[in-house]
Short mmCIF file of C-alpha atoms in Angstrom, two decimals:
data_model
loop_
_atom_site.label_atom_id
_atom_site.label_comp_id
_atom_site.label_asym_id
_atom_site.label_seq_id
_atom_site.Cartn_x
_atom_site.Cartn_y
_atom_site.Cartn_z
CA MET A 224 -14.08 35.41 -0.03
CA THR A 225 -16.00 38.37 1.47
CA SER A 226 -13.86 41.52 -0.13
CA THR A 227 -14.81 42.62 -3.20
CA SER A 228 -11.99 44.50 -3.78
CA VAL A 229 -9.98 44.24 -7.05
CA HIS A 230 -7.19 45.86 -7.32
CA LEU A 231 -4.87 47.57 -10.26
CA ALA A 232 -1.67 47.44 -10.63
CA VAL A 233 -0.71 51.21 -11.77
CA TYR A 234 2.91 52.28 -13.01
CA ASP A 235 4.79 54.28 -15.30
CA THR A 236 4.17 53.15 -19.69
CA LEU A 237 0.80 51.53 -18.05
CA ALA A 238 -0.57 50.19 -21.41
CA ASP A 239 -3.92 51.30 -20.13
CA TRP A 240 -6.49 50.33 -22.27
CA GLU A 241 -5.56 46.12 -21.39
CA PRO A 242 -7.98 46.53 -18.15
CA GLY A 243 -10.34 48.43 -19.11
CA PHE A 244 -13.45 46.37 -19.77
CA ALA A 245 -12.36 44.00 -16.93
CA THR A 246 -12.73 47.31 -14.27
CA ALA A 247 -15.70 49.11 -15.74
CA HIS A 248 -17.57 46.16 -15.34
CA LEU A 249 -16.64 44.99 -13.06
CA THR A 250 -17.16 48.54 -10.83
CA GLN A 251 -20.69 47.99 -12.34
CA ASN A 252 -21.13 44.64 -10.95
CA GLY A 253 -20.61 45.28 -7.15
CA HIS A 254 -16.99 45.02 -7.12
CA THR A 255 -14.37 47.76 -6.43
CA VAL A 256 -11.15 48.66 -8.19
CA ARG A 257 -8.60 50.22 -6.09
CA THR A 258 -5.23 51.50 -7.98
CA VAL A 259 -1.54 50.25 -6.42
CA GLY A 260 1.21 51.59 -6.90
CA ALA A 261 5.22 50.53 -5.94
CA THR A 262 4.22 54.18 -3.77
CA THR A 263 1.16 56.41 -3.99
CA ASP A 264 2.89 58.78 -6.34
CA PRO A 265 1.49 59.75 -9.17
CA VAL A 266 2.31 57.13 -12.37
CA THR A 267 1.52 58.99 -16.18
CA THR A 268 -0.04 55.63 -18.36
CA MET A 269 1.06 55.27 -21.97
CA GLY A 270 -1.97 56.54 -22.80
CA GLY A 271 -0.41 59.68 -20.61
CA MET A 272 -3.24 59.68 -18.14
CA ARG A 273 -1.62 60.78 -14.77
CA VAL A 274 -2.86 58.12 -11.42
CA ARG A 275 -2.83 58.75 -8.16
CA PRO A 276 -2.75 55.09 -6.77
CA ASP A 277 -5.59 54.66 -3.77
CA LEU A 278 -2.11 52.35 -1.66
CA ALA A 279 1.00 51.31 -2.37
CA LEU A 280 2.41 47.86 -3.03
CA ASP A 281 4.66 47.45 0.86
CA ASP A 282 0.30 47.65 1.86
CA LEU A 283 -1.56 45.34 -0.35
CA ARG A 284 -2.49 42.02 1.07
CA PRO A 285 -4.01 39.25 -0.52
CA GLU A 286 -6.79 38.66 2.51
CA ASP A 287 -7.29 42.19 1.45
CA SER A 288 -8.41 41.07 -2.15
CA THR A 289 -10.63 38.81 -4.87
CA LEU A 290 -8.07 39.61 -7.58
CA LEU A 291 -5.13 41.16 -8.24
CA ILE A 292 -4.40 42.80 -12.24
CA LEU A 293 -1.48 43.55 -13.86
CA GLY A 294 -1.59 45.47 -17.55
CA GLY A 295 0.98 45.12 -19.86
CA ALA A 296 3.64 48.55 -19.74
CA GLY A 297 7.00 48.85 -21.05
CA LEU A 298 8.40 48.74 -18.23
CA TRP A 299 8.41 45.18 -17.93
CA ASP A 300 10.95 45.05 -20.37
CA THR A 301 13.46 47.51 -19.78
CA GLY A 302 14.76 46.18 -16.46
CA ASP A 303 13.60 44.84 -12.95
CA SER A 304 11.48 48.00 -11.57
CA LEU A 305 8.10 46.26 -11.68
CA ALA A 306 9.56 43.16 -10.27
CA PRO A 307 8.05 43.49 -7.35
CA PHE A 308 4.84 43.47 -8.69
CA ALA A 309 5.43 39.89 -9.99
CA ARG A 310 6.73 39.04 -6.11
CA THR A 311 3.24 40.07 -5.19
CA ALA A 312 1.55 38.15 -7.58
CA ARG A 313 3.33 35.04 -6.45
CA ALA A 314 1.90 36.39 -2.00
CA PHE A 315 -1.58 36.73 -3.96
CA LEU A 316 -1.38 33.17 -5.90
CA ASP A 317 0.22 31.21 -2.45
CA ALA A 318 -2.22 32.50 -0.82
CA GLY A 319 -4.82 31.24 -2.86
CA VAL A 320 -6.29 34.42 -4.25
CA PRO A 321 -6.00 34.79 -8.18
CA VAL A 322 -4.11 36.95 -10.17
CA ALA A 323 -4.75 38.39 -13.91
CA ALA A 324 -1.84 39.16 -16.50
CA ILE A 325 -1.54 40.93 -20.42
CA CYS A 326 1.10 41.42 -22.65
CA GLY A 327 3.91 42.24 -20.84
CA ALA A 328 2.96 41.28 -17.35
CA THR A 329 2.75 37.40 -18.32
CA ALA A 330 6.75 38.17 -19.42
CA GLY A 331 7.34 39.26 -15.75
CA LEU A 332 5.73 36.39 -14.27
CA ALA A 333 7.56 34.24 -16.07
CA ARG A 334 10.42 35.75 -15.06
CA GLU A 335 9.17 35.33 -11.59
CA GLY A 336 8.77 31.74 -12.41
CA LEU A 337 4.86 31.96 -11.89
CA LEU A 338 4.58 30.59 -15.35
CA ASP A 339 6.50 26.83 -15.20
CA ASP A 340 4.42 25.12 -14.37
CA ARG A 341 0.90 26.63 -15.33
CA THR A 342 -1.45 26.79 -18.28
CA HIS A 343 -1.03 30.63 -19.27
CA THR A 344 -0.87 32.16 -22.70
CA SER A 345 1.29 35.62 -23.93
CA ALA A 346 1.60 37.44 -27.13
CA VAL A 347 3.56 34.66 -28.67
CA SER A 348 4.83 31.93 -27.49
CA PHE A 349 9.10 32.88 -28.02
CA TYR A 350 8.38 36.04 -25.98
CA LEU A 351 7.97 34.62 -22.95
CA ALA A 352 10.94 31.96 -24.50
CA ALA A 353 13.09 35.10 -24.71
CA THR A 354 12.83 34.96 -20.83
CA GLY A 355 14.58 31.78 -19.84
CA TYR A 356 11.68 30.76 -18.33
CA ALA A 357 10.72 26.47 -18.24
CA GLY A 358 6.92 26.63 -19.14
CA GLY A 359 6.95 26.40 -22.70
CA PRO A 360 5.67 23.44 -22.42
CA HIS A 361 2.47 24.51 -20.32
CA TYR A 362 2.17 27.17 -23.17
CA ILE A 363 -1.39 27.19 -25.21
CA ASP A 364 -2.19 29.39 -28.13
CA ALA A 365 -4.78 31.10 -27.25
CA ASP A 366 -6.84 35.05 -26.53
CA ALA A 367 -6.63 34.43 -22.99
CA VAL A 368 -6.28 31.27 -20.59
CA THR A 369 -7.22 30.91 -16.89
CA ASP A 370 -5.01 28.12 -14.77
CA SER A 371 -7.86 27.00 -11.71
CA GLY A 372 -4.14 26.69 -9.36
CA GLY A 373 -5.72 23.68 -7.69
CA ALA A 374 -6.77 23.60 -4.95
CA SER A 375 -3.95 25.36 -2.57
CA ARG A 376 -3.17 27.91 -5.26
CA GLY A 377 -4.96 30.73 -6.36
CA ALA A 378 -6.49 31.18 -10.39
CA LEU A 379 -4.12 33.01 -12.56
CA VAL A 380 -5.55 34.79 -15.91
CA THR A 381 -3.23 35.40 -18.77
CA ALA A 382 -3.59 37.20 -22.08
CA GLY A 383 -2.23 38.34 -25.49
CA PRO A 384 -1.86 42.57 -25.77
CA THR A 385 -4.45 42.42 -28.72
CA GLU A 386 -6.95 40.20 -26.55
CA PRO A 387 -8.49 42.52 -23.41
CA VAL A 388 -11.97 41.42 -24.46
CA ALA A 389 -11.23 37.42 -23.59
CA PHE A 390 -9.04 38.64 -20.54
CA ALA A 391 -12.00 40.85 -19.31
CA ARG A 392 -14.22 37.35 -20.51
CA GLU A 393 -11.74 34.96 -18.35
CA ILE A 394 -11.74 37.55 -14.74
CA PHE A 395 -15.80 37.87 -15.19
CA GLY A 396 -16.06 33.98 -15.72
CA LEU A 397 -13.48 33.49 -12.65
CA LEU A 398 -15.42 35.32 -10.52
CA GLY A 399 -19.15 34.84 -11.21
CA VAL A 400 -19.67 38.13 -12.23
CA TYR A 401 -22.09 36.75 -14.98
CA GLU A 402 -23.80 33.70 -15.80
CA PRO A 403 -22.54 31.43 -18.36
CA LYS A 404 -25.04 32.82 -20.66
CA LYS A 405 -24.94 36.34 -19.99
CA LEU A 406 -21.27 36.17 -20.24
CA ASP A 407 -20.97 34.39 -23.65
CA ALA A 408 -23.29 37.06 -24.97
CA TRP A 409 -20.77 39.65 -23.17
CA TYR A 410 -18.04 38.48 -25.29
CA ARG A 411 -20.20 38.29 -28.25
CA LEU A 412 -21.52 42.12 -27.93
CA PHE A 413 -18.04 43.58 -27.33
CA HIS A 414 -16.11 41.35 -29.38
CA ASP A 415 -17.86 40.35 -32.24
CA SER A 416 -20.43 43.09 -32.49
CA ASP A 417 -23.26 41.03 -32.23
CA ALA A 418 -25.92 43.54 -31.59
CA SER A 419 -28.20 40.15 -30.84
CA ALA A 420 -26.56 39.60 -27.50
CA TYR A 421 -27.38 43.32 -26.23
CA GLU A 422 -30.82 41.79 -25.49
CA VAL A 423 -29.86 38.86 -23.86
CA LEU A 424 -27.30 40.72 -22.11
CA GLN A 425 -30.65 42.76 -20.84
CA GLY A 426 -32.31 40.01 -19.99
#
C-alpha cells in the first residue's frame, strides 16, 4: 500500500475517546487521519465536540486508505442509521484493506455478518449474541483481537469499550507503526503506567 491515509468514521454520538490513542499516535508516526461522515455536514460526538467530516462516505474508496476505524456510538444500537458504515467496512475487507472496530461498532459489523467467520471480541459475548449473528463460536474474551483475514480479505481488529489502549496497540501492530519491543513498551506505558517503558519507547 502506498497510501498513508487512515480514515476515521465520525457520526453523531461517536464515543470520541475510543479511537483517540490510535489516531493521535498514528498522526505522530507518519499517517494522515481523515474523517469520513455520512455526508460532510458537521456531527456532534458523545463528548459534545462538533466535527466537520473531511469527506462523505460515498466518496471513500478502499484503495485510498490503509485502514478504516469505526468507533462506538449510541446510534449503533438504536436503529440502522449507521448501517452504511458497516457496509463500507465490508467493501474494505473484501478489497483487502483492514478495518478496526470498537464498542458498538462491533455490533454493527455483527449485524452485517462480518463477524460470522472471524475471530473477534466486543464488550461481552451476549452483547453480540443479541444481534442474532452467527459468529458466537469465534468470540474471544480478550481486550482486543486481530483476525488476519487470510490471503484475500483484509484484517479485522475488534475491541471492547473499555480498551482503547489495547485497540490502539492492535492497530499499531497491524500497520507496523512500532517494532515489537517499542510496541510492548508503548502499551506498558499507556495501559499500565509503567514509567520504565518510557525509556524504551524513546530509545
